[in-house]
Coordinates of C-alpha atoms in Angstrom, one line a residue:
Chain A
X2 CA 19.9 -15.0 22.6
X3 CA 22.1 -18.4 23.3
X4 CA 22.4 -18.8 27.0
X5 CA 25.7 -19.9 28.7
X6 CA 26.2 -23.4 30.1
X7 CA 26.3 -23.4 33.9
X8 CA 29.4 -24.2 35.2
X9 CA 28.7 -26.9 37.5
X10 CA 27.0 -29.1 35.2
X11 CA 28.7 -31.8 33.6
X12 CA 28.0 -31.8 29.4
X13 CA 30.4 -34.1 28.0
X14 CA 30.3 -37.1 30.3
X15 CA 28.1 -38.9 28.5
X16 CA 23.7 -39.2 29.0
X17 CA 23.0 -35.2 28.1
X18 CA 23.0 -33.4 24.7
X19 CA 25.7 -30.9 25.2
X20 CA 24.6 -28.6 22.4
X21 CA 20.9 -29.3 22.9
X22 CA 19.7 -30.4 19.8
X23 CA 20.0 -34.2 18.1
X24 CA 22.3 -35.9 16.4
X25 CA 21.0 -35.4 12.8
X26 CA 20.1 -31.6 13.4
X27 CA 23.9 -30.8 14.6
X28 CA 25.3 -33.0 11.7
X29 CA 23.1 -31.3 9.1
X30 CA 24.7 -28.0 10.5
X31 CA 27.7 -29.3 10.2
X32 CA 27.3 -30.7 6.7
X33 CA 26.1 -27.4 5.6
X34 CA 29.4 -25.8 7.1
X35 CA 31.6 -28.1 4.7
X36 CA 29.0 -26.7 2.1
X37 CA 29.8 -23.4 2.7
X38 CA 33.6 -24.4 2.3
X39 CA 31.9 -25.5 -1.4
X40 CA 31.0 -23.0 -2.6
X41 CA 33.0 -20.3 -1.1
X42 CA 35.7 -22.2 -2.7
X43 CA 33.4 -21.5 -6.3
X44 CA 33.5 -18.3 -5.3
X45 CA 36.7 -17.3 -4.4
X46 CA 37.9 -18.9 -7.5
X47 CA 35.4 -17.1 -9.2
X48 CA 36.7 -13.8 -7.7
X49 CA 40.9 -14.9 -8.0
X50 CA 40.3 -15.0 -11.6
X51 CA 38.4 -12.1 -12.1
X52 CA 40.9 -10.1 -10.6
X53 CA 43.4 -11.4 -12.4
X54 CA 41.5 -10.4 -15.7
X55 CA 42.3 -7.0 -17.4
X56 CA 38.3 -6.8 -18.3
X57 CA 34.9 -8.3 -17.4
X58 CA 31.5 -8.0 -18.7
X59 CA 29.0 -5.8 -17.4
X60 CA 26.3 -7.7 -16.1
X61 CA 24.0 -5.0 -16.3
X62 CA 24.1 -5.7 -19.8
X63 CA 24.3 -9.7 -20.1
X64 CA 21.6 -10.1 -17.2
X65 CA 18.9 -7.3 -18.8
X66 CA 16.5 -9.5 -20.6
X67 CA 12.8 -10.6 -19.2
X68 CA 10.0 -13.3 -20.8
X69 CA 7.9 -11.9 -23.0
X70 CA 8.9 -8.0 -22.2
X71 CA 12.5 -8.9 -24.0
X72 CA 15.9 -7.0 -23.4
X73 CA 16.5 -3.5 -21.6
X74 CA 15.7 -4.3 -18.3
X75 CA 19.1 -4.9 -16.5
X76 CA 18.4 -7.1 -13.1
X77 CA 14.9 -7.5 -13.0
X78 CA 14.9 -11.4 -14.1
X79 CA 17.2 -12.5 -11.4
X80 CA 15.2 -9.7 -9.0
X81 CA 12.0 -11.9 -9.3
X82 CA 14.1 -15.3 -8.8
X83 CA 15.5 -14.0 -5.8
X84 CA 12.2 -12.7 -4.5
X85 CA 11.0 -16.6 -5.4
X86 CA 13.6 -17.9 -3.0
X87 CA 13.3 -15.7 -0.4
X88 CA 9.8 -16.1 -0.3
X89 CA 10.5 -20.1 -0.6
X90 CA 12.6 -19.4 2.0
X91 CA 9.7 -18.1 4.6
X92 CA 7.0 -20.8 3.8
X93 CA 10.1 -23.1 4.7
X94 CA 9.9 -21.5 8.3
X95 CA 6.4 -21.1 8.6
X96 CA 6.1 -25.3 8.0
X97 CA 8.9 -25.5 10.6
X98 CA 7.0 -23.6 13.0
X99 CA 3.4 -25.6 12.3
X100 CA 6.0 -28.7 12.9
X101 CA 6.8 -27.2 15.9
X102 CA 2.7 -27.1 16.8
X103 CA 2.5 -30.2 15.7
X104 CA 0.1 -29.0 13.3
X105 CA -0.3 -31.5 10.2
X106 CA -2.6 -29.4 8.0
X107 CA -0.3 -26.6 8.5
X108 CA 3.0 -28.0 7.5
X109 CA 1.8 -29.6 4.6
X110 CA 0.3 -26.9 3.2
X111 CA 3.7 -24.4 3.6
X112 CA 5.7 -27.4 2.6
X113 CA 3.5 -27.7 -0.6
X114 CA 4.2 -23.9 -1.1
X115 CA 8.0 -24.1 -0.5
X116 CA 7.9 -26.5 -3.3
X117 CA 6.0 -25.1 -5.8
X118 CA 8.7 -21.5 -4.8
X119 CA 11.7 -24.2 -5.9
X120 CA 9.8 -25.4 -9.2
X121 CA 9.3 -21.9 -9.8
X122 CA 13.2 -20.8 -9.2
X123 CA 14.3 -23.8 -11.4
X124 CA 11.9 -22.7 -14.1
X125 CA 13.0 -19.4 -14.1
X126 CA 16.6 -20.7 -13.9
X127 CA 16.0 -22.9 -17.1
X128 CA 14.7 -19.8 -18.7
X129 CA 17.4 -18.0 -18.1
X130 CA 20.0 -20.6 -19.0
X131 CA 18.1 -21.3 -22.0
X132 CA 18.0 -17.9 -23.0
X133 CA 21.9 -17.4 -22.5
X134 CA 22.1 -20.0 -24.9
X135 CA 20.4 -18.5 -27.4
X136 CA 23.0 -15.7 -27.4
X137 CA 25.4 -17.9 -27.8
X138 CA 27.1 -18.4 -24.1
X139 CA 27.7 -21.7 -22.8
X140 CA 30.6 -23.2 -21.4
X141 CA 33.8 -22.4 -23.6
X142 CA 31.7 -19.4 -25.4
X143 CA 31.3 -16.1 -24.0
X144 CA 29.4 -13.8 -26.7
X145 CA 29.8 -10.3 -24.5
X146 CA 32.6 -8.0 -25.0
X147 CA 33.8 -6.5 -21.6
X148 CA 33.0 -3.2 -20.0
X149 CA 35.2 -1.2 -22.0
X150 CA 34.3 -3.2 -25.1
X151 CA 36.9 -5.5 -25.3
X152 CA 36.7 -9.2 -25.4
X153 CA 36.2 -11.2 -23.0
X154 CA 37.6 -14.3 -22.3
X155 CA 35.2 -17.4 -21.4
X156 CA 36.4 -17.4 -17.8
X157 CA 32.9 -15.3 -17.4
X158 CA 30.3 -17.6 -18.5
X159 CA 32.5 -20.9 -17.7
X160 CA 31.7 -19.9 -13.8
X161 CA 28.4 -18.5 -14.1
X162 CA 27.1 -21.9 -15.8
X163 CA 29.7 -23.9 -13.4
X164 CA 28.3 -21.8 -9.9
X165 CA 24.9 -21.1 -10.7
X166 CA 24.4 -24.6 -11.9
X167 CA 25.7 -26.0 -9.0
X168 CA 23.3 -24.0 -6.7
X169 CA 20.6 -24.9 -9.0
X170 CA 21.4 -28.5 -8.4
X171 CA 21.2 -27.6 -4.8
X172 CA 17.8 -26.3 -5.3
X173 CA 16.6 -29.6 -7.2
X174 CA 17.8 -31.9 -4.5
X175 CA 15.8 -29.5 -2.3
X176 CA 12.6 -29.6 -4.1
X177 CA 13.2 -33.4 -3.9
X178 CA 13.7 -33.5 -0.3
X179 CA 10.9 -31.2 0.5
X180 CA 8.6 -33.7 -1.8
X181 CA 9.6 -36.5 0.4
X182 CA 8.9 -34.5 3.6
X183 CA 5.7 -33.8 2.2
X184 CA 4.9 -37.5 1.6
X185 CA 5.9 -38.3 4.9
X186 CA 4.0 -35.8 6.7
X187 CA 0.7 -36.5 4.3
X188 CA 1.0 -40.5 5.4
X189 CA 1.3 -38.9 9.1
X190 CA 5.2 -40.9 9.9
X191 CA 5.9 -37.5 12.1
X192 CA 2.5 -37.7 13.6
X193 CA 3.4 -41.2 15.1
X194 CA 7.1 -40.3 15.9
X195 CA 5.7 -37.3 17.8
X196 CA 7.6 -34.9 16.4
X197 CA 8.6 -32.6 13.3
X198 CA 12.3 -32.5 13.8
X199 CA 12.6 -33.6 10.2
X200 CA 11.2 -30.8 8.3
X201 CA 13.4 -28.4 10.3
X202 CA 16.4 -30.5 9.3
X203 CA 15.2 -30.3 5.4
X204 CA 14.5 -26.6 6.6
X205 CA 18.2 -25.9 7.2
X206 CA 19.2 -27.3 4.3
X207 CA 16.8 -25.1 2.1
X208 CA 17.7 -21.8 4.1
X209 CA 21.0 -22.7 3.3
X210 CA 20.3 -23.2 -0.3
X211 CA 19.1 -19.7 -0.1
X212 CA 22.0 -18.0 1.3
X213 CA 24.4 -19.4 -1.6
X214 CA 22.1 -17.6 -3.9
X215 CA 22.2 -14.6 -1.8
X216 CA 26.1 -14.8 -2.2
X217 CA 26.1 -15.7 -5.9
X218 CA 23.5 -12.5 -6.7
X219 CA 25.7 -10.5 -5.6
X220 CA 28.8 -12.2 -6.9
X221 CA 27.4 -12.6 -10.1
X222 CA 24.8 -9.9 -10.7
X223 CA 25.9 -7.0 -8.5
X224 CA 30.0 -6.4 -8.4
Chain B
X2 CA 12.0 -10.2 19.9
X3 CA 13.7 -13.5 21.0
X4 CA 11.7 -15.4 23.5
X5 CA 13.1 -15.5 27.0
X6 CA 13.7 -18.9 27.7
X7 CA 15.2 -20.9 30.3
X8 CA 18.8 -22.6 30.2
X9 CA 16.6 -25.8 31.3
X10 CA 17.6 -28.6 28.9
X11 CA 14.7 -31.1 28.6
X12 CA 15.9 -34.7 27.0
X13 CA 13.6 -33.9 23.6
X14 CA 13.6 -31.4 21.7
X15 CA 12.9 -28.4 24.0
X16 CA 13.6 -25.5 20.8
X17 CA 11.4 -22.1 21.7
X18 CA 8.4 -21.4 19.2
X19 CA 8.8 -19.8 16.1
X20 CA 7.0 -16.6 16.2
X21 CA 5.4 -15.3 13.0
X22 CA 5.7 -11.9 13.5
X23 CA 9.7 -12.6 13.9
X24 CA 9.2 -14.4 10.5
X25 CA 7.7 -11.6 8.2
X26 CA 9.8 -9.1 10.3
X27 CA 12.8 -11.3 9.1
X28 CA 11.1 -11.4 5.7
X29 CA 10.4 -7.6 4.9
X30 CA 14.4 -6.9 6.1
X31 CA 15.2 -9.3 3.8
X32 CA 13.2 -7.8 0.6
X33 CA 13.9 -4.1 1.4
X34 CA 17.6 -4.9 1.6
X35 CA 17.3 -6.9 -1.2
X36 CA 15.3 -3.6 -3.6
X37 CA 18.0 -1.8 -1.8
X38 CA 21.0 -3.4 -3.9
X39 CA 19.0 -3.9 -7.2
X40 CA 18.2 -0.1 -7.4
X41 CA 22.1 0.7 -6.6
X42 CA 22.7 -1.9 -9.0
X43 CA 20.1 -0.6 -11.8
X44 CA 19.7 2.6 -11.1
X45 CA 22.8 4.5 -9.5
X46 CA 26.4 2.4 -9.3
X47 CA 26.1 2.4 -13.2
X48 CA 26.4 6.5 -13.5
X49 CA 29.8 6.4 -11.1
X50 CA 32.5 4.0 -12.2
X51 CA 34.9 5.7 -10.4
X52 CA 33.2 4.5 -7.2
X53 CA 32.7 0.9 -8.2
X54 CA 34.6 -0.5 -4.9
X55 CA 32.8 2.0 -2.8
X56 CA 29.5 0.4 -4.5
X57 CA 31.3 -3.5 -3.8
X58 CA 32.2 -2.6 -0.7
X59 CA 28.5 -2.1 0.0
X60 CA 27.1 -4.7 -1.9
X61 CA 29.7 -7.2 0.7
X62 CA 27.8 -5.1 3.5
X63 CA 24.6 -5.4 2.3
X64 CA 25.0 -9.4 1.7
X65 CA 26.4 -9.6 4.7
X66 CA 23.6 -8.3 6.5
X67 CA 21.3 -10.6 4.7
X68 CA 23.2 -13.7 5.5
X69 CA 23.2 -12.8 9.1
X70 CA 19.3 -13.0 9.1
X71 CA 18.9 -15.7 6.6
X72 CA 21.2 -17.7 9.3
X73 CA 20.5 -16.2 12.9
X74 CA 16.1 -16.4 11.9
X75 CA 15.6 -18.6 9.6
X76 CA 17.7 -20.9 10.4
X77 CA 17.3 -19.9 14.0
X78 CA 20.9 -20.3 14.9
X79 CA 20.6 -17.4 17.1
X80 CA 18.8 -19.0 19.2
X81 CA 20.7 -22.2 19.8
X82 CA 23.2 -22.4 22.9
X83 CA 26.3 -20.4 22.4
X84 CA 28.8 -23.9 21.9
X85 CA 27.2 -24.7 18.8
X86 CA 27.3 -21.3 17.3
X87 CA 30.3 -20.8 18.2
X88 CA 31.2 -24.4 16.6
X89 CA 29.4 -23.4 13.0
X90 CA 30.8 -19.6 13.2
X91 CA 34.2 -19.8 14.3
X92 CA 35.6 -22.0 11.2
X93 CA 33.9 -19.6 8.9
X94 CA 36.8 -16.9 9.8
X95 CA 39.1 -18.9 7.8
X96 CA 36.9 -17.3 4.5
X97 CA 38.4 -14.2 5.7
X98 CA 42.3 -15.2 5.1
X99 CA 41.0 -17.2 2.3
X100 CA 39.4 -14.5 -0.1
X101 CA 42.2 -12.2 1.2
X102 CA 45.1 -14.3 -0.4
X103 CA 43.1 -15.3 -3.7
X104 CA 42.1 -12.2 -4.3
X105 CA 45.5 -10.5 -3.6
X106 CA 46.7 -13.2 -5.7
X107 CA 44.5 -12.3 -8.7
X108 CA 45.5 -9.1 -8.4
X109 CA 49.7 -9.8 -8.3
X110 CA 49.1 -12.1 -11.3
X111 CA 47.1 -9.4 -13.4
X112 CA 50.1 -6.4 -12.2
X113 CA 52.9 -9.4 -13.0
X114 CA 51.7 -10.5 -17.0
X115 CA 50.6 -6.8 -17.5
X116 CA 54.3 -5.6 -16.9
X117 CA 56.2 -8.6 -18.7
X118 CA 53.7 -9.2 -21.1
X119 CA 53.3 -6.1 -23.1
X120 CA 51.7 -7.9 -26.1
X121 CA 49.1 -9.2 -23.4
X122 CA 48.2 -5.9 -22.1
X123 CA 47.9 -4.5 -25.5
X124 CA 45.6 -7.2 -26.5
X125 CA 43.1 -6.9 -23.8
X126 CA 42.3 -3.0 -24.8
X127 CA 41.5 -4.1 -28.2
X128 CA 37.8 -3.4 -29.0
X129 CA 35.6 -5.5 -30.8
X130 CA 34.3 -3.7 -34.0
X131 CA 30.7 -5.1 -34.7
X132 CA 27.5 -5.2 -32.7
X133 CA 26.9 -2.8 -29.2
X134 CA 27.8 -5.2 -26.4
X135 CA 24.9 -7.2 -25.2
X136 CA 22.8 -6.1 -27.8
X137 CA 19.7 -7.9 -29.4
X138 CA 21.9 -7.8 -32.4
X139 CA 23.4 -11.4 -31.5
X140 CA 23.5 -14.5 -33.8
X141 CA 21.4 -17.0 -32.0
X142 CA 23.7 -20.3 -31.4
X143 CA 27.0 -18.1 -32.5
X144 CA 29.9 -19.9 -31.3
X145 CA 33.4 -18.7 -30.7

């Protein structure tokens, strides 16, 4: 738990860290918090319009095809991309914590790992946009007829390709950040600075990237 | 369990160890919560569509859950001093009046053109005659 500031001590006359961690960490924090702002703007644009629709399709039926075993199996594509992410998401953690060891070997291997997790959500994210295409969505095409049967307008797949390739951007610049970490640590820059408060900065940044997909699953594939 | 550490603030970087059980714990919450909503989401919510905000409201619940972890472990905000959470969390509130009035909005708009725009209302029941919706029956590259 987060333990109160004494009283007594002065924080913000200058000479201490008053939130206790540096400069770039609390920035990247606060970077991701105008992030948030982002995408819950996507989102909640997402969600004004849908409620302001008469009928939306069902996504157990749009999202219920799978590589080689084909159509019929409603969520289970985008249950192995999340399960990618999240696991990304823990060799991310466990590099941070050999950073925090100071252990070379250690983070570059996990980093390595949490890289290969983004290649492998972007591939399955190409597949799945690639796919969608096939069927004829795309921006300004929507080939699914609402729940009830109906048509649907495009709003549906203009914010799906609009929100999840946004978050899939997010992922790229991470894989690309993570790669550069990884080339740092292999030519030993954190060794000499002494510490591995970099990876945990590119660390945030790729938790974060997780918890936008959290939100957009559930946006997207769930409701 | 969090670590016990001191309040003493060193001038580096004085952040408590990462524990690896506290990472897989993090991990397994994460993946059974996660199973949790798909088999709702497969397997139950579509045999009750009456119940379809009882299911959403869980979903929000659910997420919500996972968000806290992703944030407080992961990103081991939980374990910073309470200023700076309280600096990340507090401007997040404003998501609460924000999906509030969009959503409401949404809704007014739909109730609005559905009562003075009859012809509107009438289209939007209109089926569509051919193929079973999402159906492997599609025209690859069909447009429009």
């Amino acid at each position: 738990m987060a333990t109160a500031v004494p009283v007594e001590q002065k924080w913000w006359s200058g000479g201490r860290s008053p939130f206790n961690v540096e400069y770039g960490k609390l920035m990247m924090w606060y970077f991701l918090m105008s992030d948030a702002f982002t995408f819950g703007a996507f989102l909640i644009s997402y969600g004004t319009i849908r409620f302001s629709s008469n009928g939306w399709p069902d996504a157990n039926h749009v999202f219920s095809s799978f590589p080689v075993l084909g159509s019929g199996y409603p969520l289970l594509f985008v249950s192995l991309m999340t399960f990618i992410l999240i696991m990304s998401s823990v060799t991310m953690v466990l590099a941070v914590a050999a950073g925090h060891a100071n252990d070379r070997a250690g983070v570059m291997k996990w980093m390595v790992w949490t890289i290969i997790g983004g290649l492998a959500f972007l591939s399955c994210q190409a597949w799945e946009w690639t796919h969608l295409y096939h069927e004829g969505a795309w921006w300004g095409s929507n080939p699914f007829t609402n729940f009830d049967g109906s048509k649907a307008s495009t709003n549906f797949t203009n914010f799906f390709f609009t929100i999840t390739g946004f978050h899939g951007f997010h992922v790229f610049s991470g894989v690309i950040i993570n790669i550069v970490m990884l080339i740092m640590t292999y030519n030993g820059v954190f060794d000499r600075r002494g510490h591995y408060n970099m990876i945990e900065k590119a660390g945030l940044y790729w938790h974060f990237v997780d918890l936008v997909w959290v939100f957009v699953f559930t946006c997207f594939y769930l409701f | 369990m969090a670590n016990v550490h001191s309040t003493a603030v060193h001038a580096g970087h004085a952040e408590p160890n990462f524990s690896t059980k506290a990472i897989w714990r993090t991990f397994w919450i994460l993946l059974v919560i996660t199973c949790i909503e798909l088999i709702i989401g497969m397997f139950i919510a579509p045999h009750f569509h009456s119940l379809r905000i009882m299911f959403n409201i869980l979903y929000i619940f659910l997420t919500l859950t996972k968000a806290f972890y992703i944030v407080a472990e992961f990103m081991h905000l939980r374990h910073e001093l309470k200023n700076l959470i309280m600096t990340i969390v507090v401007p997040l509130f404003l998501f609460f009046w924000f999906i509030g009035a969009f959503l409401w909005d949404g809704n007014s708009y739909r109730s609005l053109r559905n009562h003075y725009d009859p012809h509107h209302k009438e289209q939007s029941s209109v089926k569509v005659p051919e193929t079973e919706h999402g159906g492997a029956a599609k025209k690859p590259g069909e447009l429009e």
